Coordinates of C-alpha atoms and ligand atoms in Angstrom, one line a residue:
X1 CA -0.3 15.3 16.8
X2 CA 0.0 12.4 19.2
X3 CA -3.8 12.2 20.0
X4 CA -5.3 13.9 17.1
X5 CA -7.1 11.2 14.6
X6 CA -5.8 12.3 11.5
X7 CA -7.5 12.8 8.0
X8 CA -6.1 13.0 5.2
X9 CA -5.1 11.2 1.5
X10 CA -2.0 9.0 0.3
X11 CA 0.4 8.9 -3.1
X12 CA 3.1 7.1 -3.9
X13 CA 6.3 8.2 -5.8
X14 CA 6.3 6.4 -8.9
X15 CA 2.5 6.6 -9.2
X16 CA 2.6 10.6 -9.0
X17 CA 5.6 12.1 -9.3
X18 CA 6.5 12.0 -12.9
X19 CA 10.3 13.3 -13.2
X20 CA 11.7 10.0 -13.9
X21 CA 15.3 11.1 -14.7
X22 CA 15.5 14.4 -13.3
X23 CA 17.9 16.1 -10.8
X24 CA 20.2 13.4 -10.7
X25 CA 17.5 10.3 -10.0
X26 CA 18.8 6.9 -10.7
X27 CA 16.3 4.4 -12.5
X28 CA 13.8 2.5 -10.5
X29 CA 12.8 -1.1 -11.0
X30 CA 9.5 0.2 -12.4
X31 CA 11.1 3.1 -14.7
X32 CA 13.2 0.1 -16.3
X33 CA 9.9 -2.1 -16.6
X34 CA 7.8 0.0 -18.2
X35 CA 10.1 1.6 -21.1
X36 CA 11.1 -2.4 -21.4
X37 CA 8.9 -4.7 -24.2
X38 CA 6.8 -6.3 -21.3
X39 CA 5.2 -3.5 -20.8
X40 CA 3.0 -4.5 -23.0
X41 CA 0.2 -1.5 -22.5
X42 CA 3.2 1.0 -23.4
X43 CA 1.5 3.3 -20.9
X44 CA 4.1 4.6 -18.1
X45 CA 4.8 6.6 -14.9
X46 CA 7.3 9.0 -16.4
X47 CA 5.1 11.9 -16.3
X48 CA 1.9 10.9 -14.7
X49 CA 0.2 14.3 -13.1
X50 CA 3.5 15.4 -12.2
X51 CA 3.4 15.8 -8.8
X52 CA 7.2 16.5 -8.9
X53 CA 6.6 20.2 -10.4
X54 CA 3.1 20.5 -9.1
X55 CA 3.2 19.7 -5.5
X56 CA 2.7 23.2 -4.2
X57 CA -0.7 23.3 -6.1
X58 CA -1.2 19.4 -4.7
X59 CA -0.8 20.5 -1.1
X60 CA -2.2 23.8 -1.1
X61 CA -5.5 22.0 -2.2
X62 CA -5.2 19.1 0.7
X63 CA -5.5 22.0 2.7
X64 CA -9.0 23.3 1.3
X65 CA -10.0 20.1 1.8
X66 CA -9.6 20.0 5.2
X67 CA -6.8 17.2 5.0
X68 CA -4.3 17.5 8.1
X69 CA -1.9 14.4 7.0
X70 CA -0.7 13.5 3.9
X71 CA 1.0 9.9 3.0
X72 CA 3.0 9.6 0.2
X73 CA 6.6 7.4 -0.7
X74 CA 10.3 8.5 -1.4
X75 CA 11.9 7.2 -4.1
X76 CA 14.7 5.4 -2.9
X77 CA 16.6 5.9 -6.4
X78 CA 15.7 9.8 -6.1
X79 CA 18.7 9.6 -2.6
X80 CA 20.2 6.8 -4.0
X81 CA 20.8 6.7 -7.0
X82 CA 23.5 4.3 -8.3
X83 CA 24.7 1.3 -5.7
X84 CA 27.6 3.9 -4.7
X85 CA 26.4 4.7 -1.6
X86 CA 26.3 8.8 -2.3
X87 CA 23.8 10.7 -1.9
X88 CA 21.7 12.9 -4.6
X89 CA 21.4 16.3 -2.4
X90 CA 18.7 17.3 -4.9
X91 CA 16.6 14.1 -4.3
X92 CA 16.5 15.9 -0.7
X93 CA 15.7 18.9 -2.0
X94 CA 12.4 18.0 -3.5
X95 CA 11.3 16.1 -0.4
X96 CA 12.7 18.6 2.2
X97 CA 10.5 21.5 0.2
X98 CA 7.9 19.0 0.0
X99 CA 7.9 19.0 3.6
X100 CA 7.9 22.7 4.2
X101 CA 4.9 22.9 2.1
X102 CA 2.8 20.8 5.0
X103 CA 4.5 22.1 7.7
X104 CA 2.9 25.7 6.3
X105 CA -0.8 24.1 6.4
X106 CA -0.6 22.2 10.0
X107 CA 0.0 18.9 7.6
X108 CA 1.5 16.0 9.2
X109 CA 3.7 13.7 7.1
X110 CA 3.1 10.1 7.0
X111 CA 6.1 9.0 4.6
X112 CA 7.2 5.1 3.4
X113 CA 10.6 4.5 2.6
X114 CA 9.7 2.0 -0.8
X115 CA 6.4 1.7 -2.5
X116 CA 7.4 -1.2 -5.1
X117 CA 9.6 1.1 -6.6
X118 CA 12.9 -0.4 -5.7
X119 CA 16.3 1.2 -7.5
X120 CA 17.3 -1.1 -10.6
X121 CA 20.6 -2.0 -9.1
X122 CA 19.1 -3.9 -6.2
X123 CA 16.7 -5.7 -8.9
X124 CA 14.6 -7.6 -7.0
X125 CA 13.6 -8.2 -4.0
X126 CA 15.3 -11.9 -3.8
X127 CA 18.6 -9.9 -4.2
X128 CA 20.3 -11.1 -1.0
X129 CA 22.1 -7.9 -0.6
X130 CA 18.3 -6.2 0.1
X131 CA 18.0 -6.3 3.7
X132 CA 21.2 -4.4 4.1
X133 CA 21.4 -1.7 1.0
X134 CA 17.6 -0.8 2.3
X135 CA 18.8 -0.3 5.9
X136 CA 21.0 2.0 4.7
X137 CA 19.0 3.7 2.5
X138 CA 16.4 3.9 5.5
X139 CA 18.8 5.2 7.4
X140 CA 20.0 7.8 5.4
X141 CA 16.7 9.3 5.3
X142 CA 16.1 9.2 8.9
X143 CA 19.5 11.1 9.9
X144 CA 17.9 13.9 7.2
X145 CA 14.6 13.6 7.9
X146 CA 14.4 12.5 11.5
X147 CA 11.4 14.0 13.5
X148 CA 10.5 16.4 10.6
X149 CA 8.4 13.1 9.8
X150 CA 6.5 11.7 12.4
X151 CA 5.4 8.2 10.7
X152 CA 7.4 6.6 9.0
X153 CA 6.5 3.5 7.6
X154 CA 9.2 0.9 5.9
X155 CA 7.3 -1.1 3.2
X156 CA 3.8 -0.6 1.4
X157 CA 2.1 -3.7 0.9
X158 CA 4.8 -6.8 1.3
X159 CA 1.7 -9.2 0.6
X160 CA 0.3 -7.7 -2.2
X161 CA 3.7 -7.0 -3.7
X162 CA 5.1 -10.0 -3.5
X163 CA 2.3 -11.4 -4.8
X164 CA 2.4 -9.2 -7.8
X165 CA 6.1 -10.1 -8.7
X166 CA 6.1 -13.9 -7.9
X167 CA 2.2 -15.2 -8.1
X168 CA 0.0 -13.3 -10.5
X169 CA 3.5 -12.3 -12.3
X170 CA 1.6 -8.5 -13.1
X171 CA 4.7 -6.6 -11.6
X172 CA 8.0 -6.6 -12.8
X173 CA 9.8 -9.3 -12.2
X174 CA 6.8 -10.7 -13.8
X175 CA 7.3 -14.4 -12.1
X176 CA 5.5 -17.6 -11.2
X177 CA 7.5 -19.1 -9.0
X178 CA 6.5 -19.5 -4.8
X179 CA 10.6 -20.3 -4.3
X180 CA 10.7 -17.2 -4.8
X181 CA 7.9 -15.6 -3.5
X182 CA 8.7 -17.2 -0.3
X183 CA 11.8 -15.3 -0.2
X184 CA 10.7 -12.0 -1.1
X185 CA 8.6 -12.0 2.0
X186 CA 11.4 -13.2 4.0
X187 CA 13.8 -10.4 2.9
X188 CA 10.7 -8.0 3.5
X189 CA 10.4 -9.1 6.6
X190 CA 14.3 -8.9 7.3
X191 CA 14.3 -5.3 5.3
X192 CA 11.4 -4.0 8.0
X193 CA 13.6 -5.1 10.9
X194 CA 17.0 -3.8 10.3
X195 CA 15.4 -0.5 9.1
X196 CA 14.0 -0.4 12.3
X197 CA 17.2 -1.2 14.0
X198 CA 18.7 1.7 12.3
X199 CA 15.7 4.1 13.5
X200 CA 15.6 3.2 17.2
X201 CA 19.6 3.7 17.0
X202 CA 18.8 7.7 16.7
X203 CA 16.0 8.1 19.6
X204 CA 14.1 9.9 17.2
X205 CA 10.2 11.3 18.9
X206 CA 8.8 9.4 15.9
X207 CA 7.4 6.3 15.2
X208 CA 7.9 3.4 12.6
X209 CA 5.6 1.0 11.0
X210 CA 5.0 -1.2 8.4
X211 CA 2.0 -1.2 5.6
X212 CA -0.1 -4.0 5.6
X213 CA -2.5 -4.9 2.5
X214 CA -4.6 -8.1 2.8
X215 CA -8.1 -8.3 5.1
X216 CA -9.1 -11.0 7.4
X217 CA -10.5 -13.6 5.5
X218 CA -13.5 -15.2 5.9
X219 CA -15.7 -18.1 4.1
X220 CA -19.7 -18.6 3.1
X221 CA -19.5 -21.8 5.3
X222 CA -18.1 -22.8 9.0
X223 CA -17.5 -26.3 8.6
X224 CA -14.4 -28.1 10.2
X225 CA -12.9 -27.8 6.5
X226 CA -13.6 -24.4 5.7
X227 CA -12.3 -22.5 9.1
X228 CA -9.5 -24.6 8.4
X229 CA -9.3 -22.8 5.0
X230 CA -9.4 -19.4 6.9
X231 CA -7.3 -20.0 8.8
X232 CA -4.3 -21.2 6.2
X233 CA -5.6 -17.9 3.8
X234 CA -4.7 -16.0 7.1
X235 CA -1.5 -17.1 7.5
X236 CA -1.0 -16.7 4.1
X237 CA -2.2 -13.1 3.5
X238 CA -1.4 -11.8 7.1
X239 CA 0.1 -13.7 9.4
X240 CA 3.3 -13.7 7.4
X241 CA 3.8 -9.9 7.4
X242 CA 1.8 -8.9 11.1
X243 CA 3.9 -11.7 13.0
X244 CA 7.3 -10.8 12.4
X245 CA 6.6 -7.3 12.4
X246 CA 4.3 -6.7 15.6
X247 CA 5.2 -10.1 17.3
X248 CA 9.0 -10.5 16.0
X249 CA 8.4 -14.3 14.9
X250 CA 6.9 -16.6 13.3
X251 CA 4.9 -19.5 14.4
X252 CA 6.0 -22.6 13.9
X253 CA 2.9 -23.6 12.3
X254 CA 3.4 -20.9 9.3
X255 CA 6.7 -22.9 8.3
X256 CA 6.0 -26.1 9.0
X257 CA 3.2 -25.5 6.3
X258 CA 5.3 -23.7 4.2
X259 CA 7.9 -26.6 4.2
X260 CA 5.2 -29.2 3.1
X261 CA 4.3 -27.2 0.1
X262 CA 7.7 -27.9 -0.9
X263 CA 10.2 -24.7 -0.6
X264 CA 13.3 -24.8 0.8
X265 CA 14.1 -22.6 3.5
X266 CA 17.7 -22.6 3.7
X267 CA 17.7 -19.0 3.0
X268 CA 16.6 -17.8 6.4
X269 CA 19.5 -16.5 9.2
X270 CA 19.6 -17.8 12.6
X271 CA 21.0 -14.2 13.0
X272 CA 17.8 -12.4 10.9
X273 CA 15.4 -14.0 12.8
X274 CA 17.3 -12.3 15.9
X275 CA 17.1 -9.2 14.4
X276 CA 13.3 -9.9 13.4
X277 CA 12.8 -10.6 17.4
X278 CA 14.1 -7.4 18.6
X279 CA 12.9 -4.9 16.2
X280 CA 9.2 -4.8 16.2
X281 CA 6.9 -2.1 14.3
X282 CA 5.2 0.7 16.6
X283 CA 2.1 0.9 14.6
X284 CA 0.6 -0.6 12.0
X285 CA -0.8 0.8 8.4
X286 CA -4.1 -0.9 7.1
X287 CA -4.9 -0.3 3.5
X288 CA -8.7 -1.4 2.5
X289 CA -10.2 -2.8 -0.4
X290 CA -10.6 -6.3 0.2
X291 CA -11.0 -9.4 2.1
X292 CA -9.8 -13.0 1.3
X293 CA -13.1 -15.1 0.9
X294 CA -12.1 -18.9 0.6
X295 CA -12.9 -22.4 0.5
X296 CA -11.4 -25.7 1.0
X297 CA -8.9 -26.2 -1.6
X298 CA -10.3 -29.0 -4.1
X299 CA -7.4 -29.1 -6.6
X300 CA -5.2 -27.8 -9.3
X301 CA -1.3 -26.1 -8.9
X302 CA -1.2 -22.7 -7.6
X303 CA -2.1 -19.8 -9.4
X304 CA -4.1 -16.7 -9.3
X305 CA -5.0 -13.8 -11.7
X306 CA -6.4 -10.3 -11.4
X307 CA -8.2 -8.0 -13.8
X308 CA -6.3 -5.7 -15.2
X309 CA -8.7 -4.7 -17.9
X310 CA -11.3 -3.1 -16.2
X311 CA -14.0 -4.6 -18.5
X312 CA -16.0 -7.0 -15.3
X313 CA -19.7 -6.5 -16.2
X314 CA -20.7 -8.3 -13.7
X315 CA -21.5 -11.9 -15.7
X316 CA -18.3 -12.5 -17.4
X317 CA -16.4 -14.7 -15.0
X318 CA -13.0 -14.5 -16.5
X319 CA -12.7 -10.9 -15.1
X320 CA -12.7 -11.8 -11.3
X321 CA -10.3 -12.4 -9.3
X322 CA -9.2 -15.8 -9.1
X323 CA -6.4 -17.4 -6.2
X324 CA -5.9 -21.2 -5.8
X325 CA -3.0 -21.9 -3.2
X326 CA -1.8 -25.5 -3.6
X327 CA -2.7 -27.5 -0.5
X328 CA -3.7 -24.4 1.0
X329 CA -7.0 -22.4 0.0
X330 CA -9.2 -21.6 -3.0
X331 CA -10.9 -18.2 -3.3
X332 CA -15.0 -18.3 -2.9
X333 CA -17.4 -16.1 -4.5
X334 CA -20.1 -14.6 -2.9
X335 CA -22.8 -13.8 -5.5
X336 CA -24.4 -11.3 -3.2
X337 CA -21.3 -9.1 -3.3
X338 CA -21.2 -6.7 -6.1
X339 CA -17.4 -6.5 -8.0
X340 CA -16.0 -3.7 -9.2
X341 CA -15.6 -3.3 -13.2
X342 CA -12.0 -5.3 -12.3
X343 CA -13.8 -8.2 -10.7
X344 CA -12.9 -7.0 -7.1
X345 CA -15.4 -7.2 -4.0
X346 CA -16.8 -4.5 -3.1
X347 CA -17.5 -5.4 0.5
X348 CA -17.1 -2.8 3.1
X349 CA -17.9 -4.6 6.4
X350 CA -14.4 -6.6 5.5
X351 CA -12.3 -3.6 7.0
X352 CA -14.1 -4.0 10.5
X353 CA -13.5 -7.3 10.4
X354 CA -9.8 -6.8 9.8
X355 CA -9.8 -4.4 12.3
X356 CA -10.8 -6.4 15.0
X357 CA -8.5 -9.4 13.7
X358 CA -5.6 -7.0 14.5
X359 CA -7.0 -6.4 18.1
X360 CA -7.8 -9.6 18.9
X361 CA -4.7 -11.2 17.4
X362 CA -2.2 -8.5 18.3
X363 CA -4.0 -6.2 21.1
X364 CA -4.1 -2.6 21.0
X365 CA -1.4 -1.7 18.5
X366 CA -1.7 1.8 16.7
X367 CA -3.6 1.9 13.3
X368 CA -3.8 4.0 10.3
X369 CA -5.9 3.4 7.6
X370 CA -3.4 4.0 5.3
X371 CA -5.3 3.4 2.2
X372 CA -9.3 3.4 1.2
X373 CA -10.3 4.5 -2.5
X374 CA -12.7 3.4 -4.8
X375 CA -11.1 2.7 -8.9
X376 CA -13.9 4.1 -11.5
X377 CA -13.8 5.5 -14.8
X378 CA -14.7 8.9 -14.5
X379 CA -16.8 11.0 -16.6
X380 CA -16.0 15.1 -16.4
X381 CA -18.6 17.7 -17.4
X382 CA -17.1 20.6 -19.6
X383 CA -15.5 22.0 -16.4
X384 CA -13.9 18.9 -16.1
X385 CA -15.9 18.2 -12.5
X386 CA -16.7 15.1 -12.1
X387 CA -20.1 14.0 -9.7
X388 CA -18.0 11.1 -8.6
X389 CA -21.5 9.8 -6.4
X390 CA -20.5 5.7 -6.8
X391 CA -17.3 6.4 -5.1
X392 CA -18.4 9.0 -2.1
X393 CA -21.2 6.0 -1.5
X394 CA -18.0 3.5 -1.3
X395 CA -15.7 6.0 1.1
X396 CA -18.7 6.8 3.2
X397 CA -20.0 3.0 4.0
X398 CA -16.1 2.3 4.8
X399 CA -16.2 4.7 7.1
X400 CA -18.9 4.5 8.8
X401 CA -17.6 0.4 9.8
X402 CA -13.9 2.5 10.5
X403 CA -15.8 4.4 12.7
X404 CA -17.7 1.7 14.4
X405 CA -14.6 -0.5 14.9
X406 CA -13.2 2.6 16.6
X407 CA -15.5 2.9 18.7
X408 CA -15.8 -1.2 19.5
X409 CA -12.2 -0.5 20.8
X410 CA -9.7 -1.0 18.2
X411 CA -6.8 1.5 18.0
X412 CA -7.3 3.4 14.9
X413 CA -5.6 7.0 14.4
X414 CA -6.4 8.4 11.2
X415 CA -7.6 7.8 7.8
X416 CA -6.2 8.3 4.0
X417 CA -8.1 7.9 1.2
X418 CA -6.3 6.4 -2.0
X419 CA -5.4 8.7 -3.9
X420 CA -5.0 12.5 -3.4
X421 CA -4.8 12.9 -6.9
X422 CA -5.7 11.1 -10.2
X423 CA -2.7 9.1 -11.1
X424 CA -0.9 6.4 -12.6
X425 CA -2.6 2.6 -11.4
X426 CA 0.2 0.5 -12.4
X427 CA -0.9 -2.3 -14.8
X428 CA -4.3 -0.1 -15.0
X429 CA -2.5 2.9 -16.7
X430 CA -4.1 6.2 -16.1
X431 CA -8.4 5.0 -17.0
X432 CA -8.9 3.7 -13.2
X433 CA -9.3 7.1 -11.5
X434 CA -9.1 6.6 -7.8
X435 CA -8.3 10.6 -7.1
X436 CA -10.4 13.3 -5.3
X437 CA -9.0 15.9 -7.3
X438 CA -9.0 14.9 -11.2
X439 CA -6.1 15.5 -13.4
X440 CA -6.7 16.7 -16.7
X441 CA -3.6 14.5 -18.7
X442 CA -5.0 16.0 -22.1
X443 CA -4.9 19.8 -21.8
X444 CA -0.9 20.1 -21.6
X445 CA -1.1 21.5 -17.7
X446 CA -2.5 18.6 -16.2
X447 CA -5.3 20.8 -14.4
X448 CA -6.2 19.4 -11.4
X449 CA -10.1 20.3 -11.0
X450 CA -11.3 18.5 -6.9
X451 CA -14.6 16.5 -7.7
X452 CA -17.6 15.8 -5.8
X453 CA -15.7 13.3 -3.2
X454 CA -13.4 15.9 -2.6
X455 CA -16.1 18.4 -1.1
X456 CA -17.9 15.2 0.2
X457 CA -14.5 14.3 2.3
X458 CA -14.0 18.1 3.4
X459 CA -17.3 18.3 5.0
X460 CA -16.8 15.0 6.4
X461 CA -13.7 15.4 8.0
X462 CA -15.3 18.6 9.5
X463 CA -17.8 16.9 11.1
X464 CA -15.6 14.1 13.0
X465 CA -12.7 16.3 13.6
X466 CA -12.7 15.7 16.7
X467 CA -13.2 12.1 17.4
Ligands
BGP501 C1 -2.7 -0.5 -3.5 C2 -1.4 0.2 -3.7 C3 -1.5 1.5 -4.4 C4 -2.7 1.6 -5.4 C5 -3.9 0.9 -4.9 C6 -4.9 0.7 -6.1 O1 -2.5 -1.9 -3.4 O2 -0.7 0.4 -2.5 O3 -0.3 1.8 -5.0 O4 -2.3 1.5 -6.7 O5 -3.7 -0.4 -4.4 O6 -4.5 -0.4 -6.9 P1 -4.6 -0.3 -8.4 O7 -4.0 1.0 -8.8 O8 -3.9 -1.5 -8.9 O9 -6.0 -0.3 -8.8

């Protein structure tokens, strides 16, 4: 497995596996959200395609598709599921049969230990007791798991979820407040470490890693004041999460900006950052969708919205994305980049420029893509196949800059495209299809039915192999 790129398709717990309550699982931040009146759309994860009952079916078909690695999350209230400290031997169960299933096709597991879905009792992620409950939690699973799972990967996305929870206010706890967003990162940052403290205690063969969201960013304009604008959207959307977890610090430059916007950072341990310093990430995980393209911030207090709805025609500007960071950074738009119908960029050069950020910036560290997908509604014939051409045009352009990165030099193992399955899209509900096998969440069975991409990727993945 150690040299062999690997190709393959991610999930993540609450998005797929349905089961909410079963076998003995406690509730998860998100199952508490969604049955609560914010959730205003009423739409939840609670069965979604089901994963939980169907993963047999879901693996067996990786395996037709040519797929040798599959990424998906445990749910940390499935092993944990009150703040107790015992252990729900049937959460194992799932994932341990779960696990057999790839091992029988030659599929290699590339598992995260939370993927926004933290248990209810720990709350949020400003709970101080975080870094400490989720190193036990992490290692828990690596005593049970240990080298049956090669990657493991402690948190998916700390910039986009904290973002989420404490900017845009989209994810539960649904807040507005950088105090706390600031913190949330922190305690991220601190949760990644001491996991990792915990891994490198058991001398597993496997490695660790972290799951990083945000592109380089980049600006229509290279005046003094715009780099200077990249340069603050980069430590905001990377630098905080890649530092501490591939360099084990932060510069001083990150904080001393971060004090001059205002927040108090009497939070952060002498003793954290220690642990921060000598627990580094063996590889990092690159999801792809966008880039950060920013100006000069002109003015206004910090905010930023997303799309939910799904309804960007193209002219309606209220449906784009839209970021200003006090004192910071203002997001540009480039009206030669088409947007997705939820006002997102569809840029695909952005993910060799990120690539070669990490190189440059951090030298040859390990990467897996470990997210690339394309959100559309799709339309199924009476078969319910769906010629899904807008999104294998989308896949194949970011892969042929993956590929080109790779062979400029950068690091870059394998590949996953987001999502295996249809399933749930948080905020977006079950419209935005990002699968390459659609589920059927009408006919009672949730029929999974591979479309076009799926064929597309198999044949793909044949003919680079063995790159
Ligand atoms: C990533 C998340 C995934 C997934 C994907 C698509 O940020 O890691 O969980 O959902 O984005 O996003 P969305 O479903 O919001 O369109």
């Amino acid at each position: 497995m150690k040299d062999k790129f690997l190709w393959g398709s991610a999930t993540a717990a609450y998005q797929c596996e349905g089961a909410w309550d079963e076998d003995g699982k406690g509730p998860s931040i998100w199952d508490d959200y969604c049955h609560s009146t914010a959730n205003l759309t009423g739409i939840t994860g609670d069965v979604s395609c089901d994963h939980y009952h169907h993963f047999k079916e879901d693996i067996k078909m990786m395996a037709e598709g040519n797929q040798n690695t599959y990424r998906f999350s445990i749910s940390w209230s499935r092993i944990l599921p009150k703040d107790d400290h015992v252990v729900n031997e049937a959460g194992f169960r799932f994932y341990d049969e779960l696990i057999d299933e790839c091992e029988k096709y030659g599929i290699v597991p590339n598992v995260t230990l939370v993927h926004y879905d933290l248990p209810d009792y720990i709350g949020t992620w400003t709970n101080p007791k975080v870094s400490d409950e989720f190193a036990y939690y992490a290692s828990v699973v690596f005593k049970h798991f240990g080298n049956r799972i090669p990657l493991y990967a402690t948190i998916n996305e700390p910039s986009h979820n904290t973002a989420c929870c404490y900017l845009i206010g989209n994810y539960p706890p649904n807040e507005h407040n950088m105090q706390h967003f600031v913190e949330c990162a922190y305690n991220m940052a601190v949760c990644t470490a001491k996991a990792i403290r915990e891994f490198r205690k058991l001398n597993l063969n496997s490695t660790i890693g972290v799951v990083h969201a945000s592109g380089a960013s980049e600006s229509l304009a290279d005046t003094p004041k715009y780099l200077e604008a990249i340069k603050y959207s980069n430590m905001f959307h990377n630098d905080w999460v890649l530092d501490p977890a591939i360099k084990g610090y932060y510069e001083d430059e990150l904080i001393e900006k971060v004090k001059s916007s205002g927040i108090d950072l009497s939070f952060v341990k002498k003793e954290d950052l220690e642990i921060i310093k000598d627990n580094t990430v063996d590889w990092i995980g690159q999801n792809a969708y966008d880039r950060n393209l920013v100006k000069p911030y002109t003015g206004g207090e910090t905010t930023a919205t997303v799309n939910n709805r799904g309804d960007n025609d193209g002219t309606s500007k209220s449906a784009r994305e839209s970021k200003i960071i006090k004192g910071w950074f203002e997001v540009d738009r480039d009206e030669n980049v088409p947007l997705n119908k939820w006002g997102r960029e569809v840029y695909p050069r952005q993910i060799y420029n990120t690539l070669l950020r990490i190189k440059d910036r951090y030298g040859n560290i390990p990467i897996w893509i470990t997210e690339n997908g394309h959100g559309q509604y799709d339309i199924a014939d009476e078969n319910g196949y769906v010629e899904d051409n807008e999104r294998i045009e989308f896949l194949n352009n970011y892969l042929q800059w993956i590929l080109k990165a790779k062979e400029d030099g950068v690091n870059v193992r394998g590949y996953y495209v987001w999502s295996t399955m249809d399933l749930y899209s948080w905020i977006n509900g079950y419209k935005k299809r990002y699968g390459l096998v659609r589920v059927d969440y009408e006919d009672g069975n949730l029929k999974r039915t591979p479309k076009k991409s799926f064929y597309w990727y198999k044949d793909f993945i044949t003919k680079y192999k063995d790159i």
